[in-house]
């Protein structure tokens, strides 16, 4: 009985360190893979966001460049020049449904191609589901030299409100805010795909590491079994002699 107990202790002393080391290394590898995946997701999100922001600013800069000659050569109260500038902005489009909009600093819309019936109306009270007064926010960004505003806006193709990003710049002499925006839910869609790929890779990594762990334990057991058989054989030979 004492011999059996000793053998069990030897087995445990031989296997436990291997198991603990393998489990520790497996946990570390899984954690590192998880962190690397999170970093990849964050990098992708920032990169796509930066590209969207650059694109928006570029459209607004081009729009302002198109009306700059009128703006610079007109007085602050030149209604004729302002109307010409508004007509130019109404005609400027990009992509499938991209358009420019313009507001007075008091929140009155003066250019809104898709919904001309709203021109001349005070839209400063508009807010999204999160309580963001996006027209007011864009006017404030424009007054500060230009900036971005993110808010929730209905997207017909998805039949629900999704994130939208706008860039607004100012024409101080006329007290105008000129801007444009587009939906950025495609960033979340792309990030979700990346997360799913990373999750699959992580699962594969875990399975592989568990297999390695089991293999190491099996090898340890085989080694110990061989060790016992070897010494039992030697004991048998001594008894026979």
CSV table of C-alpha atoms in Angstrom, one decimal:
chain,number,residue,atom,x,y,z
A,1,UNK,CA,0.0,0.0,0.0
A,2,UNK,CA,2.8,2.3,0.8
A,3,UNK,CA,4.4,1.6,-2.5
A,4,UNK,CA,1.2,2.4,-4.3
A,5,UNK,CA,0.9,5.7,-2.4
A,6,UNK,CA,4.4,6.6,-3.2
A,7,UNK,CA,3.8,5.9,-6.9
A,8,UNK,CA,0.7,8.1,-6.9
A,9,UNK,CA,2.8,10.9,-5.3
A,10,UNK,CA,5.5,10.5,-7.9
A,11,UNK,CA,2.8,10.6,-10.7
A,12,UNK,CA,1.3,13.7,-9.2
A,13,UNK,CA,4.7,15.4,-8.8
A,14,UNK,CA,5.5,14.5,-12.4
A,15,UNK,CA,2.2,15.6,-14.0
A,16,UNK,CA,1.0,18.6,-11.9
A,17,UNK,CA,4.0,20.9,-12.8
A,18,UNK,CA,3.5,20.1,-16.4
A,19,UNK,CA,-0.2,20.7,-16.2
A,20,UNK,CA,0.2,24.0,-14.3
A,21,UNK,CA,2.9,25.2,-16.7
A,22,UNK,CA,0.9,24.3,-19.8
A,23,UNK,CA,-2.3,25.9,-18.4
A,24,UNK,CA,-0.4,29.0,-17.5
A,25,UNK,CA,1.2,29.3,-21.0
A,26,UNK,CA,-2.1,28.5,-22.6
A,27,UNK,CA,-3.8,31.3,-20.6
A,28,UNK,CA,-1.1,33.7,-21.5
A,29,UNK,CA,-1.2,32.9,-25.2
A,30,UNK,CA,-5.0,33.2,-25.3
A,31,UNK,CA,-4.8,36.6,-23.4
A,32,UNK,CA,-2.2,37.9,-25.8
A,33,UNK,CA,-4.2,36.7,-28.8
A,34,UNK,CA,-7.3,38.5,-27.4
A,35,UNK,CA,-5.4,41.7,-26.7
A,36,UNK,CA,-3.9,41.6,-30.2
A,37,UNK,CA,-7.4,41.2,-31.6
A,38,UNK,CA,-8.8,44.1,-29.7
A,39,UNK,CA,-5.9,46.2,-30.9
A,40,UNK,CA,-6.6,45.2,-34.5
A,41,UNK,CA,-10.3,46.2,-34.1
A,42,UNK,CA,-9.4,49.5,-32.5
A,43,UNK,CA,-6.9,50.3,-35.2
A,44,UNK,CA,-9.3,49.4,-37.9
A,45,UNK,CA,-12.1,51.6,-36.4
A,46,UNK,CA,-9.8,54.6,-36.0
A,47,UNK,CA,-8.4,54.2,-39.5
A,48,UNK,CA,-11.9,54.0,-41.1
A,49,UNK,CA,-13.1,56.9,-39.0
A,50,UNK,CA,-10.2,59.1,-40.0
A,51,UNK,CA,-10.8,58.3,-43.7
A,52,UNK,CA,-14.5,59.3,-43.3
A,53,UNK,CA,-13.5,62.5,-41.6
A,54,UNK,CA,-11.0,63.4,-44.3
A,55,UNK,CA,-13.5,62.7,-47.0
A,56,UNK,CA,-16.2,64.9,-45.4
A,57,UNK,CA,-13.8,67.8,-44.9
A,58,UNK,CA,-12.7,67.5,-48.5
A,59,UNK,CA,-16.2,67.8,-49.8
A,60,UNK,CA,-16.9,70.9,-47.7
A,61,UNK,CA,-13.6,72.5,-48.6
A,62,UNK,CA,-14.4,71.9,-52.3
A,63,UNK,CA,-17.9,73.4,-51.9
A,64,UNK,CA,-16.5,76.5,-50.2
A,65,UNK,CA,-13.9,76.8,-52.9
A,66,UNK,CA,-16.6,76.8,-55.5
A,67,UNK,CA,-18.4,79.8,-54.0
A,68,UNK,CA,-15.3,81.6,-52.6
A,69,UNK,CA,-15.0,84.1,-55.5
A,70,UNK,CA,-18.6,85.2,-54.9
A,71,UNK,CA,-18.0,85.3,-51.2
A,72,UNK,CA,-14.8,87.3,-51.2
A,73,UNK,CA,-16.0,89.8,-53.7
A,74,UNK,CA,-19.4,90.4,-52.1
A,75,UNK,CA,-20.5,92.6,-49.2
A,76,UNK,CA,-21.9,91.1,-46.1
A,77,UNK,CA,-25.4,92.0,-47.2
A,78,UNK,CA,-25.1,91.2,-50.9
A,79,UNK,CA,-28.3,89.1,-51.4
A,80,UNK,CA,-27.6,88.6,-55.1
A,81,UNK,CA,-24.2,87.0,-54.4
A,82,UNK,CA,-25.6,84.9,-51.6
A,83,UNK,CA,-28.4,83.6,-53.9
A,84,UNK,CA,-25.8,82.7,-56.5
A,85,UNK,CA,-23.8,80.9,-53.9
A,86,UNK,CA,-26.9,79.0,-52.7
A,87,UNK,CA,-27.7,77.9,-56.2
A,88,UNK,CA,-24.1,76.5,-56.6
A,89,UNK,CA,-24.3,74.6,-53.3
A,90,UNK,CA,-27.7,73.1,-54.3
A,91,UNK,CA,-26.2,71.6,-57.5
A,92,UNK,CA,-23.1,70.2,-55.8
A,93,UNK,CA,-23.6,66.5,-55.1
A,94,UNK,CA,-21.3,63.5,-54.7
A,95,UNK,CA,-21.7,59.7,-54.6
A,96,UNK,CA,-25.1,58.2,-54.8
A,97,UNK,CA,-27.0,60.7,-52.6
A,98,UNK,CA,-24.4,63.0,-51.1
A,99,UNK,CA,-25.3,66.7,-50.9
A,100,UNK,CA,-24.3,70.0,-49.2
A,101,UNK,CA,-26.4,72.0,-46.8
A,102,UNK,CA,-26.1,75.5,-45.4
A,103,UNK,CA,-27.6,77.3,-42.4
A,104,UNK,CA,-27.6,80.8,-41.0
A,105,UNK,CA,-26.1,81.1,-37.5
A,106,UNK,CA,-29.6,81.4,-36.1
A,107,UNK,CA,-30.4,77.9,-37.3
A,108,UNK,CA,-32.4,78.9,-40.4
A,109,UNK,CA,-31.8,76.5,-43.3
A,110,UNK,CA,-30.9,78.2,-46.6
A,111,UNK,CA,-29.7,75.2,-48.6
A,112,UNK,CA,-31.1,71.6,-48.4
A,113,UNK,CA,-31.2,70.0,-51.8
A,114,UNK,CA,-33.2,66.8,-50.9
A,115,UNK,CA,-35.9,68.8,-49.0
A,116,UNK,CA,-36.1,72.3,-50.5
A,117,UNK,CA,-39.5,72.8,-48.7
A,118,UNK,CA,-37.5,73.2,-45.4
A,119,UNK,CA,-35.4,76.1,-46.7
A,120,UNK,CA,-36.2,79.3,-44.9
A,121,UNK,CA,-37.3,77.4,-41.7
A,122,UNK,CA,-35.6,77.5,-38.3
A,123,UNK,CA,-34.3,73.9,-37.8
A,124,UNK,CA,-32.2,74.7,-34.7
A,125,UNK,CA,-34.6,72.7,-32.6
A,126,UNK,CA,-33.9,69.4,-34.3
A,127,UNK,CA,-32.4,66.8,-32.1
A,128,UNK,CA,-31.6,63.1,-32.3
A,129,UNK,CA,-32.7,60.2,-30.1
A,130,UNK,CA,-29.8,60.9,-27.8
A,131,UNK,CA,-30.8,64.5,-27.3
A,132,UNK,CA,-28.1,66.0,-29.6
A,133,UNK,CA,-29.2,69.3,-31.2
A,134,UNK,CA,-27.1,68.5,-34.2
A,135,UNK,CA,-27.9,71.7,-36.2
A,136,UNK,CA,-26.8,73.8,-33.2
A,137,UNK,CA,-23.7,71.7,-32.7
A,138,UNK,CA,-22.7,72.1,-36.3
A,139,UNK,CA,-23.2,75.9,-36.2
A,140,UNK,CA,-21.0,76.0,-33.1
A,141,UNK,CA,-18.3,74.0,-34.8
A,142,UNK,CA,-18.4,76.2,-37.8
A,143,UNK,CA,-18.0,79.3,-35.7
A,144,UNK,CA,-14.9,77.8,-34.1
A,145,UNK,CA,-13.3,77.2,-37.5
A,146,UNK,CA,-14.9,73.9,-38.5
A,147,UNK,CA,-15.5,70.6,-36.9
A,148,UNK,CA,-17.3,67.3,-36.8
A,149,UNK,CA,-20.6,66.4,-35.2
A,150,UNK,CA,-21.9,62.8,-34.8
A,151,UNK,CA,-25.6,62.1,-34.2
A,152,UNK,CA,-28.3,59.5,-34.9
A,153,UNK,CA,-30.3,59.9,-38.0
A,154,UNK,CA,-32.9,57.8,-39.8
A,155,UNK,CA,-31.5,55.6,-42.6
A,156,UNK,CA,-34.2,54.6,-45.1
A,157,UNK,CA,-32.3,51.5,-46.4
A,158,UNK,CA,-32.1,50.1,-42.8
A,159,UNK,CA,-35.5,51.5,-41.7
A,160,UNK,CA,-33.9,52.7,-38.4
A,161,UNK,CA,-31.8,55.5,-37.0
A,162,UNK,CA,-28.0,54.9,-37.3
A,163,UNK,CA,-24.9,57.0,-36.6
A,164,UNK,CA,-24.2,59.8,-39.0
A,165,UNK,CA,-21.2,62.1,-39.1
A,166,UNK,CA,-21.2,65.7,-40.5
A,167,UNK,CA,-18.5,68.3,-41.0
A,168,UNK,CA,-19.3,72.0,-40.9
A,169,UNK,CA,-17.3,75.0,-41.8
A,170,UNK,CA,-18.2,78.7,-41.5
A,171,UNK,CA,-18.5,81.7,-43.8
A,172,UNK,CA,-18.3,84.4,-41.0
A,173,UNK,CA,-19.0,87.4,-43.2
A,174,UNK,CA,-22.4,86.0,-44.2
A,175,UNK,CA,-23.0,84.2,-40.9
A,176,UNK,CA,-23.3,80.9,-42.7
A,177,UNK,CA,-22.5,77.3,-41.8
A,178,UNK,CA,-21.8,75.0,-44.8
A,179,UNK,CA,-21.6,71.3,-44.3
A,180,UNK,CA,-22.3,67.8,-45.4
A,181,UNK,CA,-22.6,64.4,-43.8
A,182,UNK,CA,-23.1,60.7,-44.4
A,183,UNK,CA,-23.9,57.6,-42.4
A,184,UNK,CA,-21.1,55.8,-40.7
A,185,UNK,CA,-22.9,52.6,-39.7
A,186,UNK,CA,-20.7,50.8,-42.3
A,187,UNK,CA,-17.8,51.3,-39.9
A,188,UNK,CA,-19.6,49.3,-37.2
A,189,UNK,CA,-20.6,46.7,-39.9
A,190,UNK,CA,-16.9,46.3,-41.0
A,191,UNK,CA,-15.7,46.2,-37.4
A,192,UNK,CA,-18.2,43.5,-36.6
A,193,UNK,CA,-16.9,41.4,-39.5
A,194,UNK,CA,-13.3,41.9,-38.2
A,195,UNK,CA,-14.4,40.9,-34.7
A,196,UNK,CA,-16.1,37.7,-36.0
A,197,UNK,CA,-12.9,36.7,-37.8
A,198,UNK,CA,-10.8,37.4,-34.7
A,199,UNK,CA,-13.3,35.4,-32.6
A,200,UNK,CA,-12.9,32.4,-35.0
A,201,UNK,CA,-9.1,32.7,-34.9
A,202,UNK,CA,-9.2,32.9,-31.1
A,203,UNK,CA,-11.4,29.7,-30.9
A,204,UNK,CA,-9.0,27.9,-33.2
A,205,UNK,CA,-6.1,29.0,-31.1
A,206,UNK,CA,-7.8,27.8,-27.9
A,207,UNK,CA,-8.5,24.4,-29.5
A,208,UNK,CA,-5.0,24.1,-30.7
A,209,UNK,CA,-3.5,25.1,-27.3
A,210,UNK,CA,-5.8,22.7,-25.4
A,211,UNK,CA,-4.7,19.9,-27.8
A,212,UNK,CA,-1.1,20.7,-27.1
A,213,UNK,CA,-1.8,20.8,-23.4
A,214,UNK,CA,-3.5,17.3,-23.5
A,215,UNK,CA,-0.6,16.0,-25.6
A,216,UNK,CA,1.9,17.2,-23.0
A,217,UNK,CA,-0.1,15.5,-20.2
A,218,UNK,CA,-0.3,12.3,-22.2
A,219,UNK,CA,3.4,12.3,-22.9
A,220,UNK,CA,4.1,12.9,-19.2
A,221,UNK,CA,1.8,10.0,-18.3
A,222,UNK,CA,3.5,7.7,-20.8
A,223,UNK,CA,6.9,8.7,-19.5
A,224,UNK,CA,5.9,8.0,-15.9
A,225,UNK,CA,4.3,4.6,-16.9
A,226,UNK,CA,7.4,3.6,-18.7
A,227,UNK,CA,9.4,4.7,-15.7
A,228,UNK,CA,7.4,2.5,-13.3
A,229,UNK,CA,7.5,-0.5,-15.7
A,230,UNK,CA,11.2,-0.1,-16.0
A,231,UNK,CA,11.8,-0.1,-12.2
A,232,UNK,CA,9.2,-2.9,-11.6
A,233,UNK,CA,11.1,-5.0,-14.2
A,234,UNK,CA,14.4,-4.3,-12.4
A,235,UNK,CA,12.8,-5.3,-9.1
A,236,UNK,CA,11.5,-8.5,-10.6
A,237,UNK,CA,15.0,-9.3,-12.0
A,238,UNK,CA,16.5,-8.7,-8.5
A,239,UNK,CA,13.9,-10.9,-6.8
A,240,UNK,CA,14.5,-13.6,-9.4
A,241,UNK,CA,18.3,-13.5,-8.7
